[in-house]
Short mmCIF file of C-alpha atoms in Angstrom, two decimals:
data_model
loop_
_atom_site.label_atom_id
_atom_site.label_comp_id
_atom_site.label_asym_id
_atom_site.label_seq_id
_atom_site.Cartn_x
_atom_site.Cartn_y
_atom_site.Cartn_z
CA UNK A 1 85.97 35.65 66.71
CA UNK A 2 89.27 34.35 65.03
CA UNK A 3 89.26 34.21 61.12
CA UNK A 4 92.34 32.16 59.89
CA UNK A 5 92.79 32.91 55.80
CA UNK A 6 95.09 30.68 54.22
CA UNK A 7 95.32 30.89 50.03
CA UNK A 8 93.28 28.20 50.18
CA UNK A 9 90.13 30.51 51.09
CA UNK A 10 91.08 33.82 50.44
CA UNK A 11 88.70 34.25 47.69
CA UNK A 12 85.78 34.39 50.50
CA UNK A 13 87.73 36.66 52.24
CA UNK A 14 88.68 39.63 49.62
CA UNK A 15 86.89 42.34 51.35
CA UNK A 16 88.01 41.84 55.06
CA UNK A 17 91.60 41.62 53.62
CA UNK A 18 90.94 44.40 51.73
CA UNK A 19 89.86 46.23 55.23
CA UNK A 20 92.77 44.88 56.80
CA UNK A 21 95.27 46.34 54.36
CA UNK A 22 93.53 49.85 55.21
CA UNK A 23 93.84 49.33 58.71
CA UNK A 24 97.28 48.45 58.75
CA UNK A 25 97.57 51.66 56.54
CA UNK A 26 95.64 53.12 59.42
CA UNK A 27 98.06 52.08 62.39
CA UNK A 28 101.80 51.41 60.63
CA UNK A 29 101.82 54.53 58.82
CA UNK A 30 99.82 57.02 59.77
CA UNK A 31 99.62 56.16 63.56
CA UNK A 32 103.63 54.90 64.12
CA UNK A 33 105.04 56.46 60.95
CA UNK A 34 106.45 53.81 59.10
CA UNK A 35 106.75 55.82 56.98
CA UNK A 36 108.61 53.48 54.19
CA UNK A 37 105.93 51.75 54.02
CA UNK A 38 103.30 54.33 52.24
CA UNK A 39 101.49 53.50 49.54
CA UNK A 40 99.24 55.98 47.31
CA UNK A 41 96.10 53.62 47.34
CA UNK A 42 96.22 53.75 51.08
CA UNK A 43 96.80 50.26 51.50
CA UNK A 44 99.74 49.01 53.62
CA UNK A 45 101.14 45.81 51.79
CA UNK A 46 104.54 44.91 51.49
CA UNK A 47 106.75 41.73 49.75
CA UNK A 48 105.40 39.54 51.84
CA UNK A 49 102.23 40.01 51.37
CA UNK A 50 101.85 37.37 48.63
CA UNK A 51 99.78 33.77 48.43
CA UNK A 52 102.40 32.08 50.81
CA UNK A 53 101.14 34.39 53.91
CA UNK A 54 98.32 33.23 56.25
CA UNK A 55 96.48 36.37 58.25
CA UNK A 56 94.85 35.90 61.22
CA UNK A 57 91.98 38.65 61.28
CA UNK A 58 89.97 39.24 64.69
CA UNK A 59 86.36 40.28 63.95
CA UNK A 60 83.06 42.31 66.33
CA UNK A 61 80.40 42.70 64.67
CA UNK A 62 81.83 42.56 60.95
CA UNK A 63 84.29 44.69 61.75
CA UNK A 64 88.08 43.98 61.75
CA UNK A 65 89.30 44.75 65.36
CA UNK A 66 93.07 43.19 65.17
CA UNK A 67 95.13 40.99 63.21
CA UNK A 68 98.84 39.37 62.53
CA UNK A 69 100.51 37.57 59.61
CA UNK A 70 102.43 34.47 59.45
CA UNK A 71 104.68 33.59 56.78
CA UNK A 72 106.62 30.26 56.01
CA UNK A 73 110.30 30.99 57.55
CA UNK A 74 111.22 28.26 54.34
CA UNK A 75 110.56 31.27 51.89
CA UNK A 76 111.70 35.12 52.09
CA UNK A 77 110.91 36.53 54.90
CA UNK A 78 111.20 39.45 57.27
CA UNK A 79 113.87 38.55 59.04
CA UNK A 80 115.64 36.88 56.37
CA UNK A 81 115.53 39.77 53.89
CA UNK A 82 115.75 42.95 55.61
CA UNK A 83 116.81 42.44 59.10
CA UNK A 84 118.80 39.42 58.95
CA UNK A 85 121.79 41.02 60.96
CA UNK A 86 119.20 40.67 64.53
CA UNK A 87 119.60 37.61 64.37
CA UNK A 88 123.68 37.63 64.47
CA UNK A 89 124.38 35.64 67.68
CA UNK A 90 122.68 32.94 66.87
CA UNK A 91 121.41 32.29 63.23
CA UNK A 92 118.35 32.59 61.65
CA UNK A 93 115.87 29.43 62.13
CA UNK A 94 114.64 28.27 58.80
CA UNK A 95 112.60 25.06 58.63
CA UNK A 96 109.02 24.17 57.24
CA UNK A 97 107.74 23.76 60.96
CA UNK A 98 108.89 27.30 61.82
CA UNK A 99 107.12 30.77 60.62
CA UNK A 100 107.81 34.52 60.99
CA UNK A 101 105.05 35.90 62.95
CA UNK A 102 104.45 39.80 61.93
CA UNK A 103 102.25 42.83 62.02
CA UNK A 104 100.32 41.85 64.57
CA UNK A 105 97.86 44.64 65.68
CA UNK A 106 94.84 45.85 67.56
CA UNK A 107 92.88 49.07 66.13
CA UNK A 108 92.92 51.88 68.35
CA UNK A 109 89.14 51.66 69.93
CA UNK A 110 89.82 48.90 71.36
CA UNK A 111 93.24 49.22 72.71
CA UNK A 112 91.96 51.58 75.02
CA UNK A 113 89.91 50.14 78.41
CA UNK A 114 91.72 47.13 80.66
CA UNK A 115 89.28 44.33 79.54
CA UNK A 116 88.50 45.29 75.82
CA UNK A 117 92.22 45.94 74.49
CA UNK A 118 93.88 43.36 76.27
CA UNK A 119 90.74 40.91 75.06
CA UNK A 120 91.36 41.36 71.52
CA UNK A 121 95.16 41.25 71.66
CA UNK A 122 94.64 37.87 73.12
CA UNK A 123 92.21 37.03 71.15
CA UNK A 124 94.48 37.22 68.25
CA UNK A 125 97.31 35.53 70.16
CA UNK A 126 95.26 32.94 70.98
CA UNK A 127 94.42 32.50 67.33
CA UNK A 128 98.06 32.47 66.18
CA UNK A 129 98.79 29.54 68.63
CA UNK A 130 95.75 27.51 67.82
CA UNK A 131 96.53 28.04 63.90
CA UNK A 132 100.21 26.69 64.50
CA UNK A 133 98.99 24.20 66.05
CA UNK A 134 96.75 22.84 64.38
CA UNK A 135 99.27 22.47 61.42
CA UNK A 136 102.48 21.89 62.90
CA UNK A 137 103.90 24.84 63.49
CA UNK A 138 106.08 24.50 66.46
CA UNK A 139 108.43 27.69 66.58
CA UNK A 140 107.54 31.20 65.75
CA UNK A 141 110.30 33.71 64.70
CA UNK A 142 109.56 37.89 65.28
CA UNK A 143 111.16 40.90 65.07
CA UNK A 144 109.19 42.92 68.37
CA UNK A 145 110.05 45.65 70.19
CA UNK A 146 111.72 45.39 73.67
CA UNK A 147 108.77 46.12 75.39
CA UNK A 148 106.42 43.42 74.65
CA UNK A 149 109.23 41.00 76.01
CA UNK A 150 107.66 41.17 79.59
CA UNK A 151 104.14 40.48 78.28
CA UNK A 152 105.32 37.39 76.45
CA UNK A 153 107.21 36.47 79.92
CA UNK A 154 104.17 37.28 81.64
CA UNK A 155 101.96 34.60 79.21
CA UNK A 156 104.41 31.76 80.39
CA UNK A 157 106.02 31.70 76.75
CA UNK A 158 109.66 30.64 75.85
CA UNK A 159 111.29 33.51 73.91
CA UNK A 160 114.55 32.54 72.74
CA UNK A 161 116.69 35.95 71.48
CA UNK A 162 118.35 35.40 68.13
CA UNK A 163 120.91 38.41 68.65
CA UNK A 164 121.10 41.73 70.76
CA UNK A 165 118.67 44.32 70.81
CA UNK A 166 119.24 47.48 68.03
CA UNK A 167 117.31 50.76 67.26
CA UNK A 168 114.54 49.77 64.48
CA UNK A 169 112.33 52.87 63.79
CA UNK A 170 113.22 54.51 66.43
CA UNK A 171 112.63 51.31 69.33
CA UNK A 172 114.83 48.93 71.05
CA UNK A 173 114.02 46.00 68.98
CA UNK A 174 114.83 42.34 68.90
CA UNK A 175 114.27 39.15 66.78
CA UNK A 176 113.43 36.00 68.82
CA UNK A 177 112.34 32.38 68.27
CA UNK A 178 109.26 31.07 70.18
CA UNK A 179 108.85 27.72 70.81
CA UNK A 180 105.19 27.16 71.00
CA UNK A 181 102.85 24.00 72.28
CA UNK A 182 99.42 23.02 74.34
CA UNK A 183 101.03 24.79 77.91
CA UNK A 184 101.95 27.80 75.62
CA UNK A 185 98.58 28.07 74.23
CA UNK A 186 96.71 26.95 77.87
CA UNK A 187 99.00 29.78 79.56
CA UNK A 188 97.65 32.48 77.14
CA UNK A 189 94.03 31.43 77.61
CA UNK A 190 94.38 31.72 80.94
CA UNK A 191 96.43 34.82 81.46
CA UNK A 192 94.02 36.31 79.29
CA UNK A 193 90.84 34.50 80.96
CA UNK A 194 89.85 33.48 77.33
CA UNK A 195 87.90 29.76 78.23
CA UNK A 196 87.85 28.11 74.77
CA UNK A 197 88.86 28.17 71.16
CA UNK A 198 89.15 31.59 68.92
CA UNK A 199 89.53 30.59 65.51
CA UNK A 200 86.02 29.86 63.30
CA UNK A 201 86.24 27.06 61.04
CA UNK A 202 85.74 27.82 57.46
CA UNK A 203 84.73 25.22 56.01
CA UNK A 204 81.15 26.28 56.35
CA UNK A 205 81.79 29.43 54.41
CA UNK A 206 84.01 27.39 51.70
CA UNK A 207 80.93 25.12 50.89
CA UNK A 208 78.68 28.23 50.52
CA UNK A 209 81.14 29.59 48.11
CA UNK A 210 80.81 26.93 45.38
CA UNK A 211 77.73 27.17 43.29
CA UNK A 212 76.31 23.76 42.63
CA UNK B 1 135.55 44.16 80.68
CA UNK B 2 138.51 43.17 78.59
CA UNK B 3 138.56 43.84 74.95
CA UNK B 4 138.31 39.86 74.55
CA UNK B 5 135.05 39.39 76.29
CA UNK B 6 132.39 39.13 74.00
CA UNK B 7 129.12 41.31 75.18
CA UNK B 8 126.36 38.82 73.52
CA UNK B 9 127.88 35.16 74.92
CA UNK B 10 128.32 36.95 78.19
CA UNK B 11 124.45 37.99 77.99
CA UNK B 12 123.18 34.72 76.02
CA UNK B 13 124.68 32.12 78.37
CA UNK B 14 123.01 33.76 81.41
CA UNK B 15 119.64 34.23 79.75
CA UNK B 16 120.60 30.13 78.90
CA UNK B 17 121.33 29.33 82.83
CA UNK B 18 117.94 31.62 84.31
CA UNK B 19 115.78 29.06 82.83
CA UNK B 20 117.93 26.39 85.36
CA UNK B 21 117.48 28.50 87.97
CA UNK B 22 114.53 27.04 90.46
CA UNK B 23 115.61 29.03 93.53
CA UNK B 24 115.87 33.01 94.16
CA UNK B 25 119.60 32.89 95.35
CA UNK B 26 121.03 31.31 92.70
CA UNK B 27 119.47 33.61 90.76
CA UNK B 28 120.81 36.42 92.63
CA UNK B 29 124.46 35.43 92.43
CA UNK B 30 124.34 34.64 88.73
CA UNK B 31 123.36 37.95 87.94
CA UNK B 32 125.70 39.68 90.42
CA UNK B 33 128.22 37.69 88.53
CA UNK B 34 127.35 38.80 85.25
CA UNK B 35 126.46 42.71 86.03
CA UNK B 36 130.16 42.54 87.89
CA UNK B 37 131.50 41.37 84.48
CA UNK B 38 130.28 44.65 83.20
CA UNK B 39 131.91 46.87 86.17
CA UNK B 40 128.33 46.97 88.04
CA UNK B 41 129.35 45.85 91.83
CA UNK B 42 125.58 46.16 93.09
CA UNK B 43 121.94 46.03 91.40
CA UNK B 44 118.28 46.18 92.58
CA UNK B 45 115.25 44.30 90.92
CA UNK B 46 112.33 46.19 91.75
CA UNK B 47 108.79 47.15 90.57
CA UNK B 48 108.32 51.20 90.20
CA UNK B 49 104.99 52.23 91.59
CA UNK B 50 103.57 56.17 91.99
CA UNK B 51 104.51 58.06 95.08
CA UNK B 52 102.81 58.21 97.51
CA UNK B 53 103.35 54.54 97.33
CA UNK B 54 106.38 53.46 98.74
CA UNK B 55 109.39 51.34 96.88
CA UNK B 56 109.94 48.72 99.76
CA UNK B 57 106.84 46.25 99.35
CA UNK B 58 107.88 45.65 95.58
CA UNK B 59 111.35 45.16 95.32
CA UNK B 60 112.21 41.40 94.09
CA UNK B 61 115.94 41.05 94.61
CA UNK B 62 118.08 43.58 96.79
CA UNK B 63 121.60 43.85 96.07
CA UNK B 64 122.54 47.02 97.10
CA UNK B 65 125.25 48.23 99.28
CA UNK B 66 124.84 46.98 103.24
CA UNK B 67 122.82 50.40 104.72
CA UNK B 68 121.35 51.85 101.24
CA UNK B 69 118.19 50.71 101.20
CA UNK B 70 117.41 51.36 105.39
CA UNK B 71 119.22 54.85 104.74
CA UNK B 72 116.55 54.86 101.38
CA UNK B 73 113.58 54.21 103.37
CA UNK B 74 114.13 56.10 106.56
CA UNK B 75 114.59 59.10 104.66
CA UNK B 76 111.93 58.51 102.32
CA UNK B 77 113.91 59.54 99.05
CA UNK B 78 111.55 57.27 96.75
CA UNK B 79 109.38 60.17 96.38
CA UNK B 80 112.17 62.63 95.14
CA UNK B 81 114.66 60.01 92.99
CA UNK B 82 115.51 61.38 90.04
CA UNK B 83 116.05 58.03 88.89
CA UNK B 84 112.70 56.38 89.82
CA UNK B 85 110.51 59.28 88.38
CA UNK B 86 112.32 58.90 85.34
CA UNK B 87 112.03 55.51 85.13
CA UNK B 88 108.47 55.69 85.31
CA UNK B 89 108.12 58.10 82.11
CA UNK B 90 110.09 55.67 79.72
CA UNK B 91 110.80 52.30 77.89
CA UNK B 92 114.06 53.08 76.93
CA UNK B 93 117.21 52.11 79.28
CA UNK B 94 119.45 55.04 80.50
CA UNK B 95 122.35 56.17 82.46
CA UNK B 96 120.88 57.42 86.15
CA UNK B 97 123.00 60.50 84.96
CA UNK B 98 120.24 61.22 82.03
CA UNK B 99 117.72 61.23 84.45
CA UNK B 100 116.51 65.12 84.72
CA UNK B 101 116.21 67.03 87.79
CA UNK B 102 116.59 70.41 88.46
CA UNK B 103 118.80 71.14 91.72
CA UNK B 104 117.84 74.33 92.83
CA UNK B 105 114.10 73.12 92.28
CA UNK B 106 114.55 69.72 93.96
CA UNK B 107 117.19 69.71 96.49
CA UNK B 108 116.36 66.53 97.86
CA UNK B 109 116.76 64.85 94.40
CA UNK B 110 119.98 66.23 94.55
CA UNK B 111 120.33 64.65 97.88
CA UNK B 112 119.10 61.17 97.02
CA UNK B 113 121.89 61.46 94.37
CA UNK B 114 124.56 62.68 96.45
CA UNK B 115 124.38 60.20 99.12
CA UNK B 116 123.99 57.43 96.82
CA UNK B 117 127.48 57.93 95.90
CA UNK B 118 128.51 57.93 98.87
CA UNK B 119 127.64 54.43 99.10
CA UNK B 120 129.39 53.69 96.24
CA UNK B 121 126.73 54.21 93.77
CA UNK B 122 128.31 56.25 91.55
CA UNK B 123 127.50 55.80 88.04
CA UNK B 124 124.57 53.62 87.07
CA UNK B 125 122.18 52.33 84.65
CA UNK B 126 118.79 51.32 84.45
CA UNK B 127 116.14 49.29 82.40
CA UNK B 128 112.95 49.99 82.80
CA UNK B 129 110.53 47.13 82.37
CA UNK B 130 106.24 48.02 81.44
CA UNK B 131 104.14 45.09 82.66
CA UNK B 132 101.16 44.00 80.84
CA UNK B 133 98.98 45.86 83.47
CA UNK B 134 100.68 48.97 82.85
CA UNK B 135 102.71 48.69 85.89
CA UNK B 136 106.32 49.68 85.62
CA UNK B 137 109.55 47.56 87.16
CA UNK B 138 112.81 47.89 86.68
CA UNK B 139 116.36 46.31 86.81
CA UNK B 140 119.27 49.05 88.16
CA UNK B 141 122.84 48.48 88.11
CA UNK B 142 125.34 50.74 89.86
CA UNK B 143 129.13 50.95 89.86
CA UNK B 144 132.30 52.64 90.63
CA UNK B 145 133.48 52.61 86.49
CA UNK B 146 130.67 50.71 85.09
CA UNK B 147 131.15 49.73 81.13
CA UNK B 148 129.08 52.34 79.28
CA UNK B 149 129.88 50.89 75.45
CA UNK B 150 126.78 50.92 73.48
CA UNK B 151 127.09 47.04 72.86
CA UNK B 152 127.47 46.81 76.74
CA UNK B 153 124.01 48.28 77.21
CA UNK B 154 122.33 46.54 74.85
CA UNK B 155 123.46 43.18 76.24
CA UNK B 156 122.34 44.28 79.74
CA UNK B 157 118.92 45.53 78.05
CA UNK B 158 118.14 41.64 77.66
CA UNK B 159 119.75 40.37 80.79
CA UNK B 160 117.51 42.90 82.47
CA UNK B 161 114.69 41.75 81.06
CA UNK B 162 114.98 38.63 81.38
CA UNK B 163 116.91 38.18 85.01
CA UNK B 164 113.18 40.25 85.96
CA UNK B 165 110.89 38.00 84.29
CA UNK B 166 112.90 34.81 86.12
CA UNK B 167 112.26 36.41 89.77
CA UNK B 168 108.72 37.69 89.24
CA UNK B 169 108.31 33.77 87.80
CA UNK B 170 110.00 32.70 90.99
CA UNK B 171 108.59 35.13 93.33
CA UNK B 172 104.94 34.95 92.22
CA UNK B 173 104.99 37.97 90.72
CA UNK B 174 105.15 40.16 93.47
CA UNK B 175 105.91 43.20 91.00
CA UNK B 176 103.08 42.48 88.51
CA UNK B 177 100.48 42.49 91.79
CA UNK B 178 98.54 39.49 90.87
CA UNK B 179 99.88 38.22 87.52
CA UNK B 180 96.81 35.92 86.72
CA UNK B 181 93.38 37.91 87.12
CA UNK B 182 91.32 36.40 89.56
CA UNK B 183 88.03 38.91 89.33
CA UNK B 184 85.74 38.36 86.47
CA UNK B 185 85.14 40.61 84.26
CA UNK B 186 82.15 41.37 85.91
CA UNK B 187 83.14 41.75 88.91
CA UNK B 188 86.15 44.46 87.78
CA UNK B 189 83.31 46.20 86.48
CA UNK B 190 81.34 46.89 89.39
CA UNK B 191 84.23 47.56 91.71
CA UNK B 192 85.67 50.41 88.61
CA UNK B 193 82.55 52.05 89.47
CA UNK B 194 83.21 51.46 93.09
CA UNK B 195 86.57 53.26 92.87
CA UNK B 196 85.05 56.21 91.09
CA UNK B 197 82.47 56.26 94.31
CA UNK B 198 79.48 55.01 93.01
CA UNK B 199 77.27 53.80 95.40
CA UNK B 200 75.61 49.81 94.34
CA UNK B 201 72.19 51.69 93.32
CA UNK B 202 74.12 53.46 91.13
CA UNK B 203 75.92 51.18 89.52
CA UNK B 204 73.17 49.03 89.21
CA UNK B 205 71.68 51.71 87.23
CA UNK B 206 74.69 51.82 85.00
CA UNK B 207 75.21 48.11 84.13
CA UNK B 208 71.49 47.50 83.92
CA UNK B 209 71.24 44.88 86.54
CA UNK B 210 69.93 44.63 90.40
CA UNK B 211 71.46 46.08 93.45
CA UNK B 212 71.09 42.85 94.86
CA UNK B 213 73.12 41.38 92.06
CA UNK B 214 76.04 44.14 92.65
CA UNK B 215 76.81 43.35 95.96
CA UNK B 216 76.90 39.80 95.05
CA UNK B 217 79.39 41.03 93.05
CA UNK B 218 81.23 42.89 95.72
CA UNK B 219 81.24 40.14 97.73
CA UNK B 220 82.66 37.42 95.85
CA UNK B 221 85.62 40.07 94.50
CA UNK B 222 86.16 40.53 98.60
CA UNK B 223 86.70 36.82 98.82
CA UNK B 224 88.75 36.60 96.00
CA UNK B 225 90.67 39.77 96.93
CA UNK B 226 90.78 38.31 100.72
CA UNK B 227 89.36 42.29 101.63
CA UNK B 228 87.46 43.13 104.54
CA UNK B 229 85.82 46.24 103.30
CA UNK B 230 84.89 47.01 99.98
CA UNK B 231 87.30 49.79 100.07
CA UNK B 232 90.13 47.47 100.89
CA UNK B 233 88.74 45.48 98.10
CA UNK B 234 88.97 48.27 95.74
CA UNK B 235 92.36 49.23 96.69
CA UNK B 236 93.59 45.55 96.33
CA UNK B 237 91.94 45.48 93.02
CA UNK B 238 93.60 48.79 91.97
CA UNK B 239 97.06 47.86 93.31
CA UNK B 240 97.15 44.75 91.26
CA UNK B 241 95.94 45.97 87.72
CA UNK B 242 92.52 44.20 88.17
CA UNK B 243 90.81 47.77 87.25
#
């Protein structure tokens, strides 16, 4: 299932983000060697990690299996601070309607096998479209590597490139805009054979949280 | 190209027109017109599969030289091109001269190279494109003096990939196998343990159901898969990215 933590209920969620940090650690420094991004306590956090960023965590059986970050293109961002020459040829997208879309990652057990890794990379597709949608989100900007461009053509999604492809960290990279809606999110589902919605509601686990 | 042309609009306003583009041979002679503008007089869309499999069934768009691709075929050079095997071992674009073989080793990828330029491939490029299922295509470009700047090949990087992902969408795909998954899960299940020759006792045994309930299995993937046998159905299956 799809966990969507917002500042608005991060409090119930300070261990899995805790976990999440640690897994990033995991697979962005250790596993690709970012290695700018090391931190002594293990945990892989940068600037934009702050109250403005939503995560959307995939969980099995309480354990964090994948995950991505959005981030409100309206504040700094990504792409705006550190890499805003990608986007060259045509200008950076900034509006309230439009975020940055980042770190998005499966852990390594279940990247491996046709059905499983696939699954949970959907999965956590999925639940990046359904949280956009549901709250008017109607572009997504990324930096991604060259080779997930196929994949993205493959979902039936509209990737718009912001500037021409250049060597980050050692991969042909390149920042797009994706404009998202209901076909983008009913092509995923079904290239992915997912049947239904991803993302949990939390309300339930907001109303447990306060003590009467 | 002329100092004055400018790499990106050159690259941007065909990746604007693809999306226009409803029929394959429009498609073709926009991109012909745009790898010309970069010195490339001929090109081949393509998906890459492993020898012993052979090149012909997957290529998308063919615009190579009148006699290359017969000449290709009827002297089966898929299996020794320098060009293909290397394509199949990376993400990364290249120059077909980058593409390692060792002569005295492997005359005949020598040969495929040798008579390529003799149809007037002589210098080429190529951007290799990983599918979702792990299967490989490509885009390749070939010219007499080709433009080799770096900002060159990085504009053609994204034309590539996205003159491909127009076709396939066009085409149905024909490079991806099936692009939508048709099997159920379970049913990729039973016919994995098909391909690694498990009989349907057996792999009853393994997934904890009936034998009965396997064949089922097997033969709703046949209909789906429009096999005959189950070992057509488990080639068809394997050939698409199903398992």
């Amino acid at each position: 299932m799809i966990h969507v933590i917002t500042s608005a209920n991060r409090h119930l969620y300070k261990p899995e983000l805790l976990a999440h940090f640690r897994l990033r650690h995991e697979i962005y420094v250790v596993e690709r060697r970012w290695t700018n991004l090391a931190h002594p306590d293990g945990l892989e956090r940068d600037q934009f990690d702050n109250e403005d960023a939503t995560y959307i965590l995939a969980s099995e059986n309480s354990q964090i299996t994948g995950g991505s970050r959005l981030v409100p293109t309206t504040r700094p961002h990504l792409l705006s601070e550190v890499f805003p020459y990608l986007a060259s040829v045509r200008g950076l997208p900034r509006a309230v309607d439009i975020y940055e879309w980042t770190r998005m990652f499966v852990v390594k057990s279940r990247r491996d096998g046709r059905t499983m890794g696939g699954q949970t990379r959907g999965m956590v597709i999925c639940g990046v479209l359904e949280h956009c949608l549901d709250n008017g989100i109607t572009s997504l900007t990324a930096l991604i590597e060259m080779f997930w461009l196929p994949l993205f053509h493959s979902m039936g999604w509209n990737l718009i490139p912001l500037g021409l492809p250049e060597l980050i960290n050692g991969e042909w990279s390149i920042a797009v805009k994706m404009a998202i809606d209901e076909n983008t999110l009913a092509s995923t589902r079904a290239f992915h054979g997912i049947a239904g919605r991803v993302c949990v509601a939390t309300q339930r686990r907001l109303v447990t949280g306060i003590t009467a | 190209m002329g100092q004055a042309h400018d790499y990106a609009k050159v690259a941007f306003d065909l990746i604007d027109d693809l999306d226009r583009l409803t029929e394959v041979d429009r498609v073709m002679d926009r991109v012909s017109a745009t790898l010309s503008d970069f010195g490339y007089t001929s090109f081949l869309i393509t998906g890459v599969p492993e020898p012993p499999q052979r090149l012909e069934p997957y290529i998308l768009l063919n615009g190579w030289p009148k006699g290359w691709t017969e000449h290709y075929t009827r002297s089966n050079y898929y299996a020794d091109d320098p060009v293909a095997a290397w394509c199949r071992r990376t993400v990364n674009p290249f120059e077909w001269s980058q593409a390692p073989f060792d002569a005295t080793r492997s005359p005949r990828a020598a040969e495929v190279m040798a008579v390529a330029r003799e149809f007037g491939l002589n210098k080429g490029f190529l951007v290799p494109i990983v599918r979702n299922t792990g299967f490989q295509a490509c885009v390749t470009m070939a010219g007499e003096r080709p433009d080799y700047e770096p900002r060159a090949k990085r504009a053609l990087h994204l034309v590539s990939m996205y003159a491909h992902a127009r076709c396939a969408a066009l085409m149905g795909c024909k490079s991806d196998g099936q692009r939508r998954r048709v099997l159920s899960e379970r049913e990729r299940d039973v016919l994995a343990w098909a391909a690694e020759g498990k009989s349907s006792w057996e792999i009853a045994t393994i997934l904890g159901v009936s034998e009965r309930t396997v064949n089922w299995h097997v033969e709703q993937s046949k209909k789906k898969l429009d096999a005959v046998t189950r070992t057509q159905a488990v080639i068809k299956a394997l050939r698409s990215g199903e398992i």
